[in-house]
Every structure is written in structure tokens, then in C-alpha cells.
PDB file of C-alpha atoms in Angstrom:
ATOM      1  CA  ALA A   1       9.018  32.193  30.281  1.00 51.00           C
ATOM      2  CA  GLN A   2      10.421  29.152  32.005  1.00 64.00           C
ATOM      3  CA  LYS A   3       8.013  26.484  33.083  1.00 91.00           C
ATOM      4  CA  VAL A   4       9.676  26.106  36.474  1.00 95.00           C
ATOM      5  CA  THR A   5      11.789  28.918  37.844  1.00 95.00           C
ATOM      6  CA  GLN A   6      14.101  28.613  40.785  1.00 96.00           C
ATOM      7  CA  ALA A   7      15.557  32.078  40.914  1.00 94.00           C
ATOM      8  CA  GLN A   8      18.028  31.341  43.696  1.00 96.00           C
ATOM      9  CA  THR A   9      21.089  29.756  42.160  1.00 95.00           C
ATOM     10  CA  GLU A  10      22.915  29.280  45.418  1.00 97.00           C
ATOM     11  CA  ILE A  11      22.165  29.934  49.073  1.00 98.00           C
ATOM     12  CA  SER A  12      24.588  29.739  51.972  1.00 98.00           C
ATOM     13  CA  VAL A  13      23.409  29.646  55.555  1.00 98.00           C
ATOM     14  CA  VAL A  14      24.874  28.856  58.907  1.00 97.00           C
ATOM     15  CA  GLU A  15      23.670  25.786  60.724  1.00 97.00           C
ATOM     16  CA  LYS A  16      20.412  26.243  62.650  1.00 97.00           C
ATOM     17  CA  GLU A  17      19.250  29.051  60.416  1.00 98.00           C
ATOM     18  CA  ASP A  18      15.946  28.709  58.608  1.00 98.00           C
ATOM     19  CA  VAL A  19      16.086  28.842  54.825  1.00 98.00           C
ATOM     20  CA  THR A  20      13.410  29.099  52.144  1.00 98.00           C
ATOM     21  CA  LEU A  21      13.884  27.880  48.602  1.00 98.00           C
ATOM     22  CA  ASP A  22      11.648  29.531  46.050  1.00 98.00           C
ATOM     23  CA  CYS A  23       9.863  27.886  43.147  1.00 98.00           C
ATOM     24  CA  VAL A  24       7.588  29.569  40.641  1.00 97.00           C
ATOM     25  CA  TYR A  25       5.868  27.566  37.952  1.00 96.00           C
ATOM     26  CA  GLU A  26       3.896  28.221  34.821  1.00 95.00           C
ATOM     27  CA  THR A  27       1.153  26.112  33.293  1.00 93.00           C
ATOM     28  CA  ARG A  28      -2.217  26.644  31.707  1.00 92.00           C
ATOM     29  CA  ASP A  29      -3.554  23.385  33.072  1.00 90.00           C
ATOM     30  CA  THR A  30      -5.930  23.391  36.009  1.00 90.00           C
ATOM     31  CA  THR A  31      -4.730  19.961  37.082  1.00 90.00           C
ATOM     32  CA  TYR A  32      -1.036  19.608  37.643  1.00 92.00           C
ATOM     33  CA  TYR A  33       1.470  18.263  40.135  1.00 92.00           C
ATOM     34  CA  LEU A  34       4.439  19.840  41.811  1.00 94.00           C
ATOM     35  CA  PHE A  35       7.415  18.064  43.298  1.00 94.00           C
ATOM     36  CA  TRP A  36      10.519  18.793  45.272  1.00 96.00           C
ATOM     37  CA  TYR A  37      13.625  16.617  45.017  1.00 95.00           C
ATOM     38  CA  LYS A  38      16.933  16.702  46.853  1.00 96.00           C
ATOM     39  CA  GLN A  39      20.182  15.835  45.074  1.00 95.00           C
ATOM     40  CA  PRO A  40      23.050  15.307  47.503  1.00 93.00           C
ATOM     41  CA  PRO A  41      26.669  15.280  46.267  1.00 89.00           C
ATOM     42  CA  SER A  42      26.396  11.565  45.545  1.00 87.00           C
ATOM     43  CA  GLY A  43      24.030  12.386  42.706  1.00 88.00           C
ATOM     44  CA  GLU A  44      20.869  10.431  43.312  1.00 88.00           C
ATOM     45  CA  LEU A  45      17.566  12.257  43.381  1.00 91.00           C
ATOM     46  CA  VAL A  46      15.592  11.920  46.589  1.00 91.00           C
ATOM     47  CA  PHE A  47      11.858  12.529  46.457  1.00 89.00           C
ATOM     48  CA  LEU A  48      10.668  14.970  49.106  1.00 93.00           C
ATOM     49  CA  ILE A  49       7.083  15.869  48.329  1.00 90.00           C
ATOM     50  CA  ARG A  50       4.343  15.926  45.737  1.00 89.00           C
ATOM     51  CA  ARG A  51       1.475  18.390  45.685  1.00 90.00           C
ATOM     52  CA  ASN A  52      -1.490  18.374  43.335  1.00 89.00           C
ATOM     53  CA  SER A  53      -3.096  21.566  42.146  1.00 91.00           C
ATOM     54  CA  PHE A  54      -6.302  20.993  44.087  1.00 89.00           C
ATOM     55  CA  ASP A  55      -4.617  20.765  47.425  1.00 85.00           C
ATOM     56  CA  GLU A  56      -3.339  24.100  48.631  1.00 82.00           C
ATOM     57  CA  GLN A  57      -2.935  22.967  52.184  1.00 82.00           C
ATOM     58  CA  ASN A  58       0.535  23.618  53.427  1.00 83.00           C
ATOM     59  CA  GLU A  59       2.483  20.651  54.663  1.00 84.00           C
ATOM     60  CA  ILE A  60       5.015  20.121  57.384  1.00 87.00           C
ATOM     61  CA  SER A  61       7.270  17.124  57.701  1.00 88.00           C
ATOM     62  CA  GLY A  62       9.746  17.418  60.505  1.00 93.00           C
ATOM     63  CA  ARG A  63      12.027  20.332  59.715  1.00 95.00           C
ATOM     64  CA  TYR A  64      10.627  20.633  56.206  1.00 95.00           C
ATOM     65  CA  SER A  65       7.579  22.639  55.239  1.00 94.00           C
ATOM     66  CA  TRP A  66       6.020  23.631  51.950  1.00 94.00           C
ATOM     67  CA  ASN A  67       3.915  26.642  51.057  1.00 95.00           C
ATOM     68  CA  PHE A  68       1.784  26.216  47.950  1.00 95.00           C
ATOM     69  CA  GLN A  69       0.070  29.338  46.663  1.00 94.00           C
ATOM     70  CA  LYS A  70      -1.814  29.052  43.401  1.00 93.00           C
ATOM     71  CA  SER A  71      -2.495  32.783  43.325  1.00 93.00           C
ATOM     72  CA  THR A  72       1.200  33.435  42.848  1.00 95.00           C
ATOM     73  CA  SER A  73       2.043  30.108  41.170  1.00 95.00           C
ATOM     74  CA  SER A  74       4.566  29.384  43.846  1.00 96.00           C
ATOM     75  CA  PHE A  75       5.559  26.278  45.742  1.00 96.00           C
ATOM     76  CA  ASN A  76       8.206  27.307  48.228  1.00 97.00           C
ATOM     77  CA  PHE A  77      10.172  24.986  50.466  1.00 96.00           C
ATOM     78  CA  THR A  78      11.423  25.908  53.933  1.00 97.00           C
ATOM     79  CA  ILE A  79      13.980  24.067  56.006  1.00 97.00           C
ATOM     80  CA  THR A  80      13.845  24.978  59.664  1.00 97.00           C
ATOM     81  CA  ALA A  81      16.960  24.802  61.809  1.00 97.00           C
ATOM     82  CA  SER A  82      19.128  23.772  58.895  1.00 97.00           C
ATOM     83  CA  GLN A  83      21.834  21.164  59.312  1.00 97.00           C
ATOM     84  CA  VAL A  84      25.021  20.468  57.416  1.00 97.00           C
ATOM     85  CA  VAL A  85      23.444  17.304  56.020  1.00 96.00           C
ATOM     86  CA  ASP A  86      20.872  19.484  54.283  1.00 97.00           C
ATOM     87  CA  SER A  87      23.590  20.704  51.935  1.00 97.00           C
ATOM     88  CA  ALA A  88      22.527  19.591  48.470  1.00 97.00           C
ATOM     89  CA  VAL A  89      20.943  20.783  45.270  1.00 97.00           C
ATOM     90  CA  TYR A  90      17.180  21.085  45.510  1.00 98.00           C
ATOM     91  CA  PHE A  91      14.984  20.803  42.455  1.00 97.00           C
ATOM     92  CA  CYS A  92      11.395  21.840  42.021  1.00 97.00           C
ATOM     93  CA  ALA A  93       9.526  20.006  39.265  1.00 95.00           C
ATOM     94  CA  LEU A  94       6.179  20.236  37.511  1.00 94.00           C
ATOM     95  CA  ARG A  95       4.091  17.603  35.824  1.00 91.00           C
ATOM     96  CA  SER A  96       1.181  18.727  33.679  1.00 87.00           C
ATOM     97  CA  THR A  97      -0.650  17.611  30.584  1.00 81.00           C
ATOM     98  CA  GLU A  98       0.474  20.811  28.860  1.00 80.00           C
ATOM     99  CA  TYR A  99       4.038  19.499  29.003  1.00 79.00           C
ATOM    100  CA  GLY A 100       3.221  15.951  27.996  1.00 76.00           C
ATOM    101  CA  ASN A 101       2.891  14.617  31.520  1.00 76.00           C
ATOM    102  CA  LYS A 102       6.644  14.571  31.915  1.00 85.00           C
ATOM    103  CA  LEU A 103       8.537  15.936  34.856  1.00 89.00           C
ATOM    104  CA  VAL A 104       9.913  19.371  34.046  1.00 92.00           C
ATOM    105  CA  PHE A 105      12.641  20.472  36.401  1.00 94.00           C
ATOM    106  CA  GLY A 106      13.716  23.891  37.525  1.00 95.00           C
ATOM    107  CA  ALA A 107      17.362  24.857  37.355  1.00 94.00           C
ATOM    108  CA  GLY A 108      17.923  23.865  40.948  1.00 96.00           C
ATOM    109  CA  THR A 109      19.138  25.729  44.011  1.00 97.00           C
ATOM    110  CA  ILE A 110      22.430  24.822  45.620  1.00 97.00           C
ATOM    111  CA  LEU A 111      22.091  24.975  49.384  1.00 98.00           C
ATOM    112  CA  ARG A 112      25.256  25.150  51.463  1.00 98.00           C
ATOM    113  CA  VAL A 113      24.864  24.839  55.195  1.00 98.00           C
ATOM    114  CA  LYS A 114      27.983  25.748  57.120  1.00 97.00           C
ATOM    115  CA  SER A 115      28.743  24.617  60.638  1.00 94.00           C
TER     116      SER A 115
ATOM    117  CA  GLY B   1       9.946   1.503  48.805  1.00 69.00           C
ATOM    118  CA  ALA B   2      10.638   1.343  45.113  1.00 78.00           C
ATOM    119  CA  VAL B   3      14.282   1.041  44.161  1.00 87.00           C
ATOM    120  CA  VAL B   4      15.934   1.723  40.845  1.00 92.00           C
ATOM    121  CA  SER B   5      19.412   0.391  40.301  1.00 94.00           C
ATOM    122  CA  GLN B   6      21.607   2.140  37.761  1.00 96.00           C
ATOM    123  CA  HIS B   7      24.973   0.822  36.591  1.00 97.00           C
ATOM    124  CA  PRO B   8      27.712   1.699  36.203  1.00 97.00           C
ATOM    125  CA  SER B   9      27.977   4.632  38.556  1.00 96.00           C
ATOM    126  CA  ARG B  10      31.088   5.904  36.808  1.00 96.00           C
ATOM    127  CA  VAL B  11      32.633   5.079  33.482  1.00 97.00           C
ATOM    128  CA  ILE B  12      35.570   6.431  31.555  1.00 97.00           C
ATOM    129  CA  CYS B  13      35.800   5.504  27.925  1.00 96.00           C
ATOM    130  CA  LYS B  14      37.874   6.409  24.918  1.00 97.00           C
ATOM    131  CA  SER B  15      36.524   8.639  22.223  1.00 97.00           C
ATOM    132  CA  GLY B  16      34.824   6.622  19.523  1.00 97.00           C
ATOM    133  CA  THR B  17      33.752   3.735  21.716  1.00 97.00           C
ATOM    134  CA  SER B  18      30.246   2.931  22.903  1.00 97.00           C
ATOM    135  CA  VAL B  19      29.024   2.789  26.459  1.00 98.00           C
ATOM    136  CA  LYS B  20      25.951   1.040  27.815  1.00 98.00           C
ATOM    137  CA  ILE B  21      24.165   2.201  30.950  1.00 98.00           C
ATOM    138  CA  GLU B  22      21.613  -0.035  32.645  1.00 97.00           C
ATOM    139  CA  CYS B  23      18.612   0.972  34.661  1.00 96.00           C
ATOM    140  CA  ARG B  24      16.710  -1.701  36.581  1.00 95.00           C
ATOM    141  CA  SER B  25      13.604  -1.475  38.699  1.00 92.00           C
ATOM    142  CA  LEU B  26      14.263  -3.916  41.510  1.00 91.00           C
ATOM    143  CA  ASP B  27      10.928  -4.436  43.165  1.00 86.00           C
ATOM    144  CA  PHE B  28       8.356  -3.155  40.752  1.00 87.00           C
ATOM    145  CA  GLN B  29       7.467  -3.259  37.113  1.00 87.00           C
ATOM    146  CA  ALA B  30       8.197  -0.129  35.182  1.00 86.00           C
ATOM    147  CA  THR B  31       6.285   0.215  31.955  1.00 82.00           C
ATOM    148  CA  THR B  32       7.843   3.611  31.463  1.00 88.00           C
ATOM    149  CA  MET B  33      11.382   4.746  32.114  1.00 92.00           C
ATOM    150  CA  PHE B  34      12.908   8.147  31.549  1.00 94.00           C
ATOM    151  CA  TRP B  35      16.478   9.087  30.724  1.00 96.00           C
ATOM    152  CA  TYR B  36      17.899  12.432  31.766  1.00 96.00           C
ATOM    153  CA  ARG B  37      21.170  14.188  31.187  1.00 96.00           C
ATOM    154  CA  GLN B  38      22.643  16.640  33.631  1.00 94.00           C
ATOM    155  CA  PHE B  39      25.573  18.929  32.913  1.00 89.00           C
ATOM    156  CA  PRO B  40      27.603  20.253  35.851  1.00 85.00           C
ATOM    157  CA  LYS B  41      25.643  22.697  37.958  1.00 83.00           C
ATOM    158  CA  GLN B  42      22.678  22.470  35.665  1.00 88.00           C
ATOM    159  CA  SER B  43      19.249  20.958  35.773  1.00 91.00           C
ATOM    160  CA  LEU B  44      18.075  17.605  34.529  1.00 93.00           C
ATOM    161  CA  MET B  45      17.126  17.589  30.881  1.00 94.00           C
ATOM    162  CA  LEU B  46      14.858  14.831  29.684  1.00 94.00           C
ATOM    163  CA  MET B  47      16.408  12.977  26.801  1.00 96.00           C
ATOM    164  CA  ALA B  48      13.838  10.317  26.074  1.00 95.00           C
ATOM    165  CA  THR B  49      10.951   8.308  27.389  1.00 93.00           C
ATOM    166  CA  SER B  50      11.141   4.572  26.938  1.00 90.00           C
ATOM    167  CA  ASN B  51       8.159   2.307  27.007  1.00 86.00           C
ATOM    168  CA  GLU B  52       8.465  -1.428  27.439  1.00 84.00           C
ATOM    169  CA  GLY B  53       8.215  -3.216  24.138  1.00 82.00           C
ATOM    170  CA  SER B  54       8.102  -0.161  21.946  1.00 85.00           C
ATOM    171  CA  LYS B  55      10.397   2.481  20.537  1.00 89.00           C
ATOM    172  CA  ALA B  56      11.576   5.268  22.751  1.00 92.00           C
ATOM    173  CA  THR B  57      10.261   8.771  22.335  1.00 93.00           C
ATOM    174  CA  TYR B  58      13.098  11.258  22.085  1.00 95.00           C
ATOM    175  CA  GLU B  59      12.980  14.898  23.054  1.00 94.00           C
ATOM    176  CA  GLN B  60      13.671  17.526  20.459  1.00 93.00           C
ATOM    177  CA  GLY B  61      17.347  17.878  19.731  1.00 94.00           C
ATOM    178  CA  VAL B  62      18.362  14.457  21.063  1.00 96.00           C
ATOM    179  CA  GLU B  63      19.950  12.220  18.453  1.00 94.00           C
ATOM    180  CA  LYS B  64      18.252   8.854  18.583  1.00 93.00           C
ATOM    181  CA  ASP B  65      21.047   7.178  16.633  1.00 95.00           C
ATOM    182  CA  LYS B  66      23.556   8.507  19.127  1.00 96.00           C
ATOM    183  CA  PHE B  67      21.649   7.592  22.250  1.00 97.00           C
ATOM    184  CA  LEU B  68      20.140   4.170  21.746  1.00 96.00           C
ATOM    185  CA  ILE B  69      17.477   3.192  24.216  1.00 95.00           C
ATOM    186  CA  ASN B  70      16.180  -0.306  24.701  1.00 91.00           C
ATOM    187  CA  HIS B  71      13.386  -1.247  27.080  1.00 89.00           C
ATOM    188  CA  ALA B  72      13.058  -4.946  26.443  1.00 82.00           C
ATOM    189  CA  SER B  73      11.504  -5.931  29.750  1.00 88.00           C
ATOM    190  CA  LEU B  74       9.375  -4.416  32.474  1.00 88.00           C
ATOM    191  CA  THR B  75      12.372  -4.103  34.758  1.00 91.00           C
ATOM    192  CA  LEU B  76      15.226  -3.096  32.489  1.00 93.00           C
ATOM    193  CA  SER B  77      16.008  -0.182  30.232  1.00 94.00           C
ATOM    194  CA  THR B  78      19.397   0.524  28.716  1.00 96.00           C
ATOM    195  CA  LEU B  79      20.942   3.642  27.249  1.00 97.00           C
ATOM    196  CA  THR B  80      23.848   3.160  24.865  1.00 97.00           C
ATOM    197  CA  VAL B  81      25.949   6.161  23.979  1.00 98.00           C
ATOM    198  CA  THR B  82      27.369   5.241  20.597  1.00 97.00           C
ATOM    199  CA  SER B  83      30.653   6.541  19.244  1.00 97.00           C
ATOM    200  CA  ALA B  84      31.111   8.653  22.313  1.00 97.00           C
ATOM    201  CA  HIS B  85      32.917  11.970  22.142  1.00 96.00           C
ATOM    202  CA  PRO B  86      34.166  14.266  24.890  1.00 96.00           C
ATOM    203  CA  GLU B  87      31.083  16.452  24.548  1.00 95.00           C
ATOM    204  CA  ASP B  88      28.993  13.437  25.604  1.00 96.00           C
ATOM    205  CA  SER B  89      30.670  13.551  29.002  1.00 96.00           C
ATOM    206  CA  SER B  90      27.890  14.182  31.462  1.00 96.00           C
ATOM    207  CA  PHE B  91      25.845  12.761  34.309  1.00 96.00           C
ATOM    208  CA  TYR B  92      23.104  10.460  33.050  1.00 97.00           C
ATOM    209  CA  ILE B  93      20.248   9.528  35.334  1.00 96.00           C
ATOM    210  CA  CYS B  94      17.272   7.274  34.781  1.00 96.00           C
ATOM    211  CA  SER B  95      13.867   7.292  36.348  1.00 93.00           C
ATOM    212  CA  ALA B  96      11.288   4.551  36.437  1.00 91.00           C
ATOM    213  CA  ARG B  97       7.611   5.022  36.993  1.00 83.00           C
ATOM    214  CA  ASP B  98       5.877   2.608  39.309  1.00 75.00           C
ATOM    215  CA  VAL B  99       2.284   2.861  38.153  1.00 69.00           C
ATOM    216  CA  HIS B 100       1.028   1.323  41.380  1.00 69.00           C
ATOM    217  CA  ALA B 101       2.650   4.050  43.453  1.00 65.00           C
ATOM    218  CA  GLY B 102       0.570   6.797  41.976  1.00 64.00           C
ATOM    219  CA  LEU B 103       2.200  10.067  41.134  1.00 58.00           C
ATOM    220  CA  ASN B 104       4.816   9.689  43.810  1.00 62.00           C
ATOM    221  CA  GLY B 105       6.137   6.823  41.766  1.00 67.00           C
ATOM    222  CA  TYR B 106       8.975   8.541  39.933  1.00 82.00           C
ATOM    223  CA  THR B 107      11.979   6.728  41.358  1.00 88.00           C
ATOM    224  CA  PHE B 108      15.400   7.801  40.227  1.00 91.00           C
ATOM    225  CA  GLY B 109      18.544   5.788  39.800  1.00 93.00           C
ATOM    226  CA  SER B 110      21.776   6.941  41.382  1.00 93.00           C
ATOM    227  CA  GLY B 111      23.139   8.195  38.081  1.00 95.00           C
ATOM    228  CA  THR B 112      26.106   7.421  35.854  1.00 97.00           C
ATOM    229  CA  ARG B 113      28.965   9.828  35.428  1.00 96.00           C
ATOM    230  CA  LEU B 114      30.364   9.367  31.947  1.00 97.00           C
ATOM    231  CA  THR B 115      33.748  10.764  31.031  1.00 97.00           C
ATOM    232  CA  VAL B 116      34.916  10.440  27.456  1.00 97.00           C
ATOM    233  CA  VAL B 117      38.639  10.967  26.944  1.00 97.00           C
TER     234      VAL B 117
END
């Protein structure tokens, strides 16, 4: 099984729609860290959020929100009222001792927001 | 915040030549830097971890003689693709870890798009 699974290869929405990007992870560690990054067409990776395994509190930052559920090993990311500028590839990543404390990335989800 | 500068952003080279990519941490010291490779529409694959003053640790399947990594100072790591071939064409991206920034401290460079012709 993959360590980080982003089952949605590509999502297209119309501006102002809400969209949720799924992320499912796998690790045997009890302490681990989850990340979301945004990669716009220019290529650089933009850090969005980090969550540690002991903090299941959901977080909201502007139009972005994250739902962390250990019971289902999921760390989903929702964009509310999407905008064209949200169009990018979004990566979920995991850092755990099991994987040598390196960032392990999911395959990414391409989000296209149309006006 | 922490900034990582990666140069060049794009490079085209002839088959058989070598290309050097630089990754600099501008406002922090990075004892550890990571080099990733990304094929079109694919994820980032870690190639190697470089530690200042010591040899890089390569991931399984990555040729260390092909992808030379040097981390001679706390602010600079370089990746040299030696005797490049068209199959080496890819997007290479570095990441530097700012130990003082905690676990948020994985800052990525803007990437280098290498095309070997």
C-alpha cells in the first residue's frame, strides 16, 4: 500500500464552488506529521499546513480548512469558495520515523478552477 | 520567512555534458538539504539527503556517480548531473531544513527544469 494516497488525480470546479482534496496515509508510528503543499504552475512548493499526530483539532485558515481523522488515517483539505488562483497541484506529505523522517509525498491532485 | 534560492530555473544542455544546480538558503543555516526529482504530472521523488560536511545519502535506485551532491557550507548545496542524457530531463527541486523553524521548516526552492537534447 502507498504511504500517502491522493486518490483524486484531477478535479475541475467552477469558481466559488467548494472543493475537498482527499489524503489517506499509512504509518505504524504513533508520532508523525502531515503536511499539505501547493505547487502552482511556476513550480515552487508552497507550504500550507503541518499537523502532528497528537493534534486532531481541525483547522481553518481563511478559505482553507483541514480535517484530520486518525480513525480513518485521513487528512483532507477543503477550499471554500474556490478561486481561479487556487488552480495548482496540491500535495499531501507525511513525515514519520518509519520512513526515515523524510517527507513522503502523495501523487498530488491537480485542481483546476474555471471562471 | 525562510527563503531558498535555486538556480538556474531552466537549463538546456547537450547530451553528454554536465549540469550543476545550486540551492542556497538565504537567511538561515541549513544543515540538511534534500534533492527531489519530479517527472511531468508526477509526484516528488526524493533523490538524496545532503548533510553539511559529509557525504550525501542517496535513495535506492539513484546513481550517486550520476548525481553528484556537494554540501560544502551551511547555506549551499549543489547537484551536478554528470554526462546528462535525455532521460535525465526532469524538474529538480531542492529543500532545505531550517532547524530553528521546527517541523514547518522544510523550505523548497523554485525548482530547475532540465532539458537534455
